[in-house]
Short mmCIF file of C-alpha atoms in Angstrom, two decimals:
data_model
loop_
_atom_site.label_atom_id
_atom_site.label_comp_id
_atom_site.label_asym_id
_atom_site.label_seq_id
_atom_site.Cartn_x
_atom_site.Cartn_y
_atom_site.Cartn_z
CA UNK A 10 140.67 132.12 117.33
CA UNK A 11 138.22 129.33 118.11
CA UNK A 12 134.89 129.91 119.79
CA UNK A 13 134.73 129.29 123.53
CA UNK A 14 132.03 127.07 124.94
CA UNK A 15 130.51 127.21 128.41
CA UNK A 16 130.83 123.44 128.90
CA UNK A 17 129.22 123.32 132.38
CA UNK A 18 126.14 125.14 131.08
CA UNK A 19 125.99 122.99 127.96
CA UNK A 20 126.32 119.81 130.03
CA UNK A 21 123.53 120.97 132.37
CA UNK A 22 121.31 121.69 129.37
CA UNK A 23 122.11 118.46 127.53
CA UNK A 24 122.38 115.97 130.36
CA UNK A 25 120.06 117.63 132.86
CA UNK A 26 117.59 119.39 130.58
CA UNK A 27 117.39 116.99 127.64
CA UNK A 28 118.07 113.84 129.63
CA UNK A 29 120.99 112.76 127.45
CA UNK A 30 123.44 110.17 128.74
CA UNK A 31 127.02 111.47 128.94
CA UNK A 32 128.10 109.34 125.96
CA UNK A 33 125.19 110.72 123.91
CA UNK A 34 126.07 114.28 124.92
CA UNK A 35 129.73 113.92 123.92
CA UNK A 36 128.81 112.26 120.61
CA UNK A 37 126.87 115.36 119.49
CA UNK A 38 128.36 118.17 117.48
CA UNK A 39 127.81 121.69 118.85
CA UNK A 40 125.32 122.34 116.02
CA UNK A 41 123.33 119.19 116.85
CA UNK A 42 123.15 120.26 120.49
CA UNK A 43 122.01 123.75 119.48
CA UNK A 44 119.26 122.26 117.33
CA UNK A 45 118.11 119.97 120.13
CA UNK A 46 118.03 122.90 122.53
CA UNK A 47 116.08 124.99 120.03
CA UNK A 48 118.68 127.74 119.99
CA UNK A 49 119.48 128.03 116.34
CA UNK A 50 118.12 129.77 113.33
CA UNK A 51 115.18 127.73 112.20
CA UNK A 52 113.14 128.04 109.06
CA UNK A 53 109.58 129.19 109.45
CA UNK A 54 106.98 126.43 109.20
CA UNK A 55 105.42 125.81 105.82
CA UNK A 56 102.20 127.80 105.48
CA UNK A 57 99.05 126.78 103.62
CA UNK A 58 99.69 129.21 100.75
CA UNK A 59 103.24 127.95 100.20
CA UNK A 60 102.03 124.32 100.35
CA UNK A 61 99.41 125.07 97.68
CA UNK A 62 102.06 126.76 95.54
CA UNK A 63 104.42 123.77 95.82
CA UNK A 64 101.58 121.29 95.19
CA UNK A 65 100.68 123.11 91.99
CA UNK A 66 104.30 123.25 90.85
CA UNK A 67 105.05 119.61 91.71
CA UNK A 68 101.85 117.54 91.49
CA UNK A 69 101.84 113.95 92.74
CA UNK A 70 100.35 112.79 89.46
CA UNK A 71 99.83 114.08 85.96
CA UNK A 72 96.35 114.52 84.62
CA UNK A 73 95.55 113.18 81.20
CA UNK A 74 92.49 112.43 79.13
CA UNK A 75 91.53 109.16 77.53
CA UNK A 76 92.02 110.70 74.09
CA UNK A 77 95.67 111.57 74.74
CA UNK A 78 96.98 108.45 76.44
CA UNK A 79 94.24 105.84 76.30
CA UNK A 80 92.18 104.64 79.24
CA UNK A 81 93.52 104.72 82.77
CA UNK A 82 93.51 101.55 84.84
#
């Protein structure tokens, strides 16, 4: 059985609350509307410790010495 939607409430939230035009509202998928309304499962923001961990694992550049690869420009 398919999920039932409270279309009047969703239209009030999308058109009234978010200021969407009717065509914009009807072009959205239910998941897109949920995300815009902030009513979905969201990932926690990236913390400083996790950023440092990712930066160490995936550096923007590789370090090298002149002896290994010659001088850097």
